[in-house]
Short mmCIF file of C-alpha atoms in Angstrom, two decimals:
data_model
loop_
_atom_site.label_atom_id
_atom_site.label_comp_id
_atom_site.label_asym_id
_atom_site.label_seq_id
_atom_site.Cartn_x
_atom_site.Cartn_y
_atom_site.Cartn_z
CA MET A 1 -7.05 9.10 -1.73
CA LEU A 2 -10.21 9.99 -0.25
CA TYR A 3 -11.23 9.87 3.63
CA ILE A 4 -13.82 8.89 5.88
CA ASP A 5 -14.56 10.09 8.43
CA CYS A 6 -15.54 6.79 10.59
CA PRO A 7 -18.49 7.93 13.65
CA TYR A 8 -16.73 4.97 15.62
CA CYS A 9 -12.96 4.20 14.41
CA GLY A 10 -11.97 7.58 13.30
CA LYS A 11 -10.73 8.81 10.02
CA ARG A 12 -9.86 5.84 7.72
CA ALA A 13 -9.16 5.63 3.87
CA HIS A 14 -12.24 5.06 1.61
CA GLU A 15 -10.62 1.56 0.72
CA GLU A 16 -11.38 0.73 4.10
CA PHE A 17 -15.09 0.82 2.79
CA THR A 18 -18.25 -0.09 0.62
CA TYR A 19 -20.71 1.82 -1.01
CA ILE A 20 -24.01 0.30 -0.18
CA GLY A 21 -26.25 3.39 -1.75
CA ASP A 22 -28.57 5.64 -1.16
CA ALA A 23 -29.15 7.07 2.49
CA THR A 24 -32.38 8.99 2.09
CA LYS A 25 -34.76 6.89 1.52
CA LYS A 26 -37.44 5.29 3.50
CA ARG A 27 -38.39 2.39 4.31
CA PRO A 28 -42.52 2.30 3.61
CA ASP A 29 -44.32 1.85 7.04
CA GLY A 30 -46.89 -0.73 6.33
CA ALA A 31 -48.12 0.04 2.31
CA GLU A 32 -49.37 -1.86 0.25
CA LYS A 33 -47.80 -4.94 -2.12
CA ASN A 34 -48.04 -2.80 -5.75
CA ASP A 35 -47.76 0.58 -3.98
CA PRO A 36 -45.53 2.97 -6.08
CA ALA A 37 -44.10 3.95 -2.41
CA TRP A 38 -42.65 0.45 -3.29
CA VAL A 39 -41.51 1.45 -6.90
CA ASP A 40 -40.09 4.99 -5.21
CA TYR A 41 -37.65 2.86 -2.12
CA VAL A 42 -36.56 0.16 -4.14
CA TYR A 43 -35.78 1.49 -8.09
CA THR A 44 -36.73 5.74 -8.05
CA ARG A 45 -32.49 7.43 -7.27
CA ASP A 46 -31.83 11.02 -7.55
CA ASN A 47 -28.72 11.32 -9.54
CA PRO A 48 -27.45 15.28 -7.96
CA ARG A 49 -25.13 17.46 -9.38
CA GLY A 50 -23.47 18.34 -6.59
CA PRO A 51 -23.75 17.02 -2.67
CA HIS A 52 -25.92 13.54 -1.88
CA LEU A 53 -26.08 11.49 1.18
CA GLU A 54 -24.81 8.02 1.22
CA LEU A 55 -24.34 4.85 3.40
CA TRP A 56 -21.12 2.73 3.27
CA HIS A 57 -20.16 -0.13 5.28
CA HIS A 58 -16.69 -0.42 7.43
CA GLY A 59 -16.08 -4.06 6.25
CA LEU A 60 -12.13 -3.73 7.02
CA GLY A 61 -12.27 -1.46 9.94
CA CYS A 62 -15.36 -1.38 12.56
CA ARG A 63 -18.14 -3.33 10.95
CA GLU A 64 -20.41 -1.00 11.35
CA VAL A 65 -22.25 1.54 8.81
CA VAL A 66 -21.95 5.09 8.39
CA LYS A 67 -23.82 7.91 6.52
CA VAL A 68 -22.04 9.77 4.22
CA LEU A 69 -22.92 13.86 3.25
CA ARG A 70 -20.35 12.93 -0.53
CA ASN A 71 -20.17 15.77 -3.19
CA ILE A 72 -20.61 13.15 -6.62
CA LEU A 73 -19.32 16.41 -8.28
CA THR A 74 -16.75 16.28 -6.97
CA HIS A 75 -16.04 13.06 -4.48
CA GLU A 76 -15.38 15.32 -2.04
CA ILE A 77 -17.00 14.30 1.32
CA LEU A 78 -18.10 16.79 2.63
CA GLY A 79 -19.29 14.97 6.89
CA ALA A 80 -20.52 11.63 7.62
CA GLY A 81 -22.07 10.05 11.00
CA ARG A 82 -24.15 6.95 12.12
CA PRO A 83 -26.52 5.94 9.96
CA ALA A 84 -29.57 7.94 12.60
CA ASP A 85 -27.42 10.68 12.72
CA GLU A 86 -28.10 14.05 10.66
CA ILE A 87 -26.74 15.27 8.36
CA PRO A 88 -27.90 19.14 6.49
CA LEU A 89 -26.46 19.32 3.32
CA PRO A 90 -24.35 22.09 2.12
CA GLU A 91 -26.08 26.20 0.66
CA THR A 92 -25.67 25.27 -2.25
CA GLU A 93 -25.36 27.89 -5.59
CA THR A 94 -28.10 27.82 -7.31
CA LYS A 95 -28.60 28.51 -10.93
CA PRO A 96 -30.27 30.18 -12.94
CA MET B 26 -14.93 -48.40 17.82
CA ALA B 27 -13.39 -44.76 17.46
CA ASP B 28 -10.04 -44.23 17.78
CA THR B 29 -8.90 -41.85 19.86
CA VAL B 30 -8.52 -37.92 18.66
CA ILE B 31 -5.58 -35.59 20.37
CA LEU B 32 -6.80 -32.49 18.61
CA ALA B 33 -3.08 -29.66 18.51
CA ARG B 34 -3.21 -26.60 16.94
CA ARG B 35 -1.46 -26.59 14.33
CA SER B 36 0.30 -23.58 12.61
CA ALA B 37 -1.34 -21.68 9.64
CA LEU B 38 1.98 -20.88 9.07
CA ALA B 39 3.40 -24.85 9.51
CA GLY B 40 6.19 -25.12 6.09
CA VAL B 41 6.12 -21.79 4.89
CA LEU B 42 7.69 -19.67 8.29
CA GLN B 43 11.49 -20.52 7.97
CA PRO B 44 13.15 -19.26 10.42
CA GLY B 45 16.69 -17.53 10.24
CA ASP B 46 17.70 -14.28 8.20
CA HIS B 47 16.49 -13.26 4.72
CA GLY B 48 17.33 -10.18 2.40
CA ALA B 49 19.32 -7.28 3.29
CA ASN B 50 22.62 -7.85 5.10
CA ARG B 51 22.78 -4.54 7.03
CA PHE B 52 26.12 -3.58 9.12
CA ASP B 53 23.66 -2.68 11.59
CA GLY B 54 21.74 -5.32 11.52
CA PRO B 55 17.87 -7.17 10.55
CA GLY B 56 15.65 -3.94 10.94
CA ILE B 57 12.63 -6.31 11.52
CA HIS B 58 11.94 -9.34 13.75
CA LEU B 59 8.88 -10.90 12.36
CA THR B 60 7.53 -14.24 14.59
CA GLU B 61 4.03 -16.10 14.78
CA ARG B 62 2.07 -16.60 18.56
CA THR B 63 0.95 -19.30 18.67
CA PRO B 64 -1.16 -21.08 20.55
CA PHE B 65 -3.30 -17.80 21.70
CA SER B 66 -6.31 -17.82 22.48
CA VAL B 67 -9.15 -15.51 21.33
CA VAL B 68 -12.32 -14.62 22.60
CA GLN B 69 -14.43 -11.86 21.35
CA VAL B 70 -17.12 -10.89 23.84
CA GLU B 71 -19.38 -8.65 22.39
CA ALA B 72 -22.75 -7.16 24.17
CA ARG B 73 -25.83 -4.84 22.93
CA ALA B 74 -25.78 -1.25 23.93
CA GLU B 75 -27.99 -1.60 26.99
CA ALA B 76 -25.58 -4.79 28.67
CA ILE B 77 -21.83 -2.93 27.87
CA PRO B 78 -22.20 -1.48 31.62
CA SER B 79 -22.77 -5.40 33.47
CA LEU B 80 -19.79 -6.66 30.04
CA ILE B 81 -17.36 -3.94 31.48
CA GLY B 82 -17.39 -4.63 35.38
CA ALA B 83 -17.98 -8.75 34.51
CA LEU B 84 -14.79 -8.84 32.65
CA GLU B 85 -12.76 -6.14 34.94
CA SER B 86 -13.52 -7.62 37.66
CA ASP B 87 -12.41 -11.60 35.99
CA THR B 88 -8.95 -10.35 35.07
CA SER B 89 -8.97 -6.68 36.63
CA THR B 90 -8.03 -5.87 32.92
CA ALA B 91 -10.77 -3.25 31.95
CA PRO B 92 -11.67 -2.89 28.30
CA SER B 93 -12.16 0.82 26.66
CA LEU B 94 -15.36 1.94 25.43
CA THR B 95 -13.20 3.95 23.21
CA PRO B 96 -12.69 2.63 19.99
CA ASN B 97 -9.42 1.14 18.47
CA GLN B 98 -7.67 1.14 22.37
CA SER B 99 -6.42 -1.84 24.10
CA ALA B 100 -5.30 -3.29 27.07
CA GLY B 101 -3.67 -5.12 29.42
CA ILE B 102 -0.32 -6.84 29.32
CA GLY B 103 -1.46 -10.03 27.91
CA GLN B 104 -3.02 -11.85 30.87
CA PRO B 105 -4.99 -11.50 29.16
CA ARG B 106 -4.95 -8.51 26.32
CA ILE B 107 -8.22 -6.78 25.68
CA LEU B 108 -8.54 -4.81 22.16
CA GLY B 109 -11.86 -2.84 21.31
CA THR B 110 -12.70 -3.96 18.16
CA GLY B 111 -15.83 -2.47 17.88
CA THR B 112 -18.58 -0.57 18.99
CA GLY B 113 -19.26 -3.13 22.23
CA LYS B 114 -17.20 -5.19 20.34
CA TRP B 115 -14.06 -7.16 22.40
CA LEU B 116 -10.92 -9.69 21.47
CA VAL B 117 -9.78 -11.48 24.55
CA VAL B 118 -6.42 -12.81 24.11
CA GLU B 119 -3.76 -14.79 26.00
CA PRO B 120 -1.36 -17.37 25.96
CA GLU B 121 -3.37 -21.09 25.36
CA THR B 122 -3.28 -22.75 29.22
CA ARG B 123 -6.99 -23.22 29.59
CA ASP B 124 -10.65 -23.07 27.62
CA LEU B 125 -11.20 -19.32 27.97
CA ALA B 126 -14.54 -19.21 26.40
CA GLY B 127 -16.10 -21.56 28.29
CA HIS B 128 -14.88 -19.37 31.50
CA LEU B 129 -15.62 -16.54 30.39
CA ARG B 130 -19.28 -18.06 29.52
CA SER B 131 -20.01 -18.96 32.75
CA VAL B 132 -18.45 -15.15 35.20
CA LEU B 133 -19.96 -12.67 31.28
CA PRO B 134 -23.82 -12.83 31.70
CA ASP B 135 -26.01 -14.01 29.78
CA SER B 136 -27.05 -11.33 27.71
CA VAL B 137 -22.91 -11.41 25.94
CA ALA B 138 -21.99 -13.18 23.24
CA VAL B 139 -18.99 -14.99 23.60
CA THR B 140 -16.91 -16.31 20.57
CA ASP B 141 -14.30 -18.82 20.50
CA LEU B 142 -11.60 -17.36 17.13
CA SER B 143 -8.85 -19.67 18.77
CA HIS B 144 -8.74 -21.99 15.20
CA ALA B 145 -9.64 -18.73 13.03
CA ARG B 146 -6.46 -16.23 13.30
CA THR B 147 -3.03 -16.14 12.42
CA ILE B 148 -1.61 -14.15 15.54
CA LEU B 149 2.05 -12.65 14.14
CA ARG B 150 4.82 -10.44 16.51
CA LEU B 151 6.40 -7.56 14.38
CA SER B 152 9.24 -5.40 16.03
CA GLY B 153 12.58 -3.81 15.01
CA ARG B 154 13.67 -0.59 13.66
CA ASP B 155 12.05 0.00 10.40
CA ALA B 156 8.78 -1.79 11.97
CA ARG B 157 6.56 0.52 11.28
CA THR B 158 7.81 1.65 7.15
CA LEU B 159 6.79 -1.83 6.68
CA LEU B 160 3.42 -1.53 8.25
CA ALA B 161 2.74 2.19 6.19
CA LYS B 162 3.82 0.27 3.06
CA GLY B 163 0.75 -2.12 3.78
CA CYS B 164 -1.63 0.38 5.06
CA SER B 165 -3.17 3.53 4.70
CA ILE B 166 -2.82 4.40 8.36
CA ASP B 167 -0.80 6.85 10.07
CA MET B 168 1.88 4.92 11.29
CA HIS B 169 4.40 7.58 12.69
CA PRO B 170 4.72 6.91 16.09
CA SER B 171 3.04 9.62 17.69
CA GLU B 172 -0.09 9.36 15.62
CA PHE B 173 -0.31 5.69 16.42
CA LEU B 174 0.47 5.59 20.07
CA ILE B 175 0.81 2.35 22.14
CA ASP B 176 -2.70 -0.31 23.41
CA THR B 177 -3.54 1.40 20.37
CA SER B 178 -5.28 -1.29 18.22
CA ARG B 179 -7.09 -0.85 14.32
CA MET B 180 -8.85 -3.18 12.44
CA THR B 181 -8.07 -2.41 8.43
CA GLY B 182 -6.57 -3.52 5.82
CA LEU B 183 -2.96 -4.82 5.64
CA PHE B 184 -1.79 -5.59 2.04
CA HIS B 185 -5.60 -5.83 1.06
CA ALA B 186 -6.15 -8.62 4.25
CA ALA B 187 -9.09 -7.23 6.71
CA ALA B 188 -5.72 -7.86 10.14
CA LEU B 189 -5.83 -5.85 13.63
CA ILE B 190 -2.90 -3.85 14.82
CA ASP B 191 -2.39 -3.68 17.88
CA CYS B 192 0.89 -1.67 18.93
CA ARG B 193 2.74 -3.54 22.42
CA SER B 194 5.70 -1.58 22.80
CA ALA B 195 7.13 2.08 21.65
CA GLU B 196 10.47 0.02 20.57
CA PRO B 197 7.82 -0.80 18.47
CA VAL B 198 6.10 -3.85 18.83
CA PHE B 199 3.17 -4.32 16.63
CA ASP B 200 0.45 -7.85 17.16
CA ILE B 201 -1.52 -8.68 13.84
CA TYR B 202 -4.37 -10.65 14.21
CA VAL B 203 -5.20 -11.58 10.82
CA HIS B 204 -7.92 -14.84 9.29
CA ARG B 205 -5.84 -17.95 9.58
CA SER B 206 -6.72 -18.84 5.66
CA TYR B 207 -4.97 -15.19 5.14
CA ALA B 208 -1.43 -15.67 6.91
CA VAL B 209 0.25 -16.75 4.34
CA HIS B 210 -0.79 -14.11 2.57
CA LEU B 211 0.07 -11.22 5.35
CA PHE B 212 3.47 -12.93 6.43
CA GLU B 213 4.74 -13.54 2.47
CA SER B 214 3.75 -9.60 1.68
CA LEU B 215 5.33 -8.48 5.29
CA LEU B 216 8.40 -11.22 4.36
CA ASP B 217 8.92 -9.42 0.92
CA GLY B 218 7.98 -5.80 1.87
CA ALA B 219 10.75 -6.54 5.03
CA LEU B 220 14.03 -7.58 2.45
CA GLU B 221 15.06 -4.47 1.78
CA HIS B 222 15.04 -3.72 5.66
CA GLY B 223 16.66 -6.83 6.33
CA CYS B 224 14.29 -9.41 8.01
CA ARG B 225 15.31 -11.92 11.05
CA VAL B 226 12.21 -14.23 11.17
CA SER B 227 12.13 -16.31 14.43
#
């Protein structure tokens, strides 16, 4: 069982949450219709082999959106906070 | 000419809830007591962050019960009971004797959203020595007495249905709020899980 430390409810099982998407994407501000920034915002996604910031919806709890730092490789939940919180990425080993 | 219509609450469990003893016949009596609490007024009050202090102040002066700012906490002895369900969101619950939603609209600030949910929730009362064991079968929250304390209320999934579990007493006594359309599912799941302990439905 994976547990997410919801900033509102405390430690809850991940079954209470629904994955929303990538939390690192910032909506372009005032960009043109065909601006490449929109293509990047809507379609381009990284698939890192390690920690990744994600948004999850706590639908069976407080119904708030939670930002989660999850290791995509190991599924380990490394941290959680409110969407506006800055969650620092952990230092990762650099591979040659 | 339109006929006069008298509206009365009709339980979502009508025909399903059969009073009596079910399951194991334990020498020390049934381990679970299950009943429905009805009719009840259930009203949600909600405010944005800047309006929360005025909401709390107005609610406390009207009901003499201070809603907790800490999520997952409930307060009051039932006249009314105020349950925190999220940030800036509470359920105000009392036995139905008046138009509670209309009353709250008149005493709370205009910026507070008041939503009557009396028709939309079913309240089950679960008690007995095996109540915590039964709840643990259907949800992933720690139900141990040292963790799930009296006056704790938690929104969670119970047998896959969204439910609000409120610990009323350490005996233990729990009130479970569930969406009306899931009431039959939850009642049958609880009853099925309670058979091994012996269940008295009333």
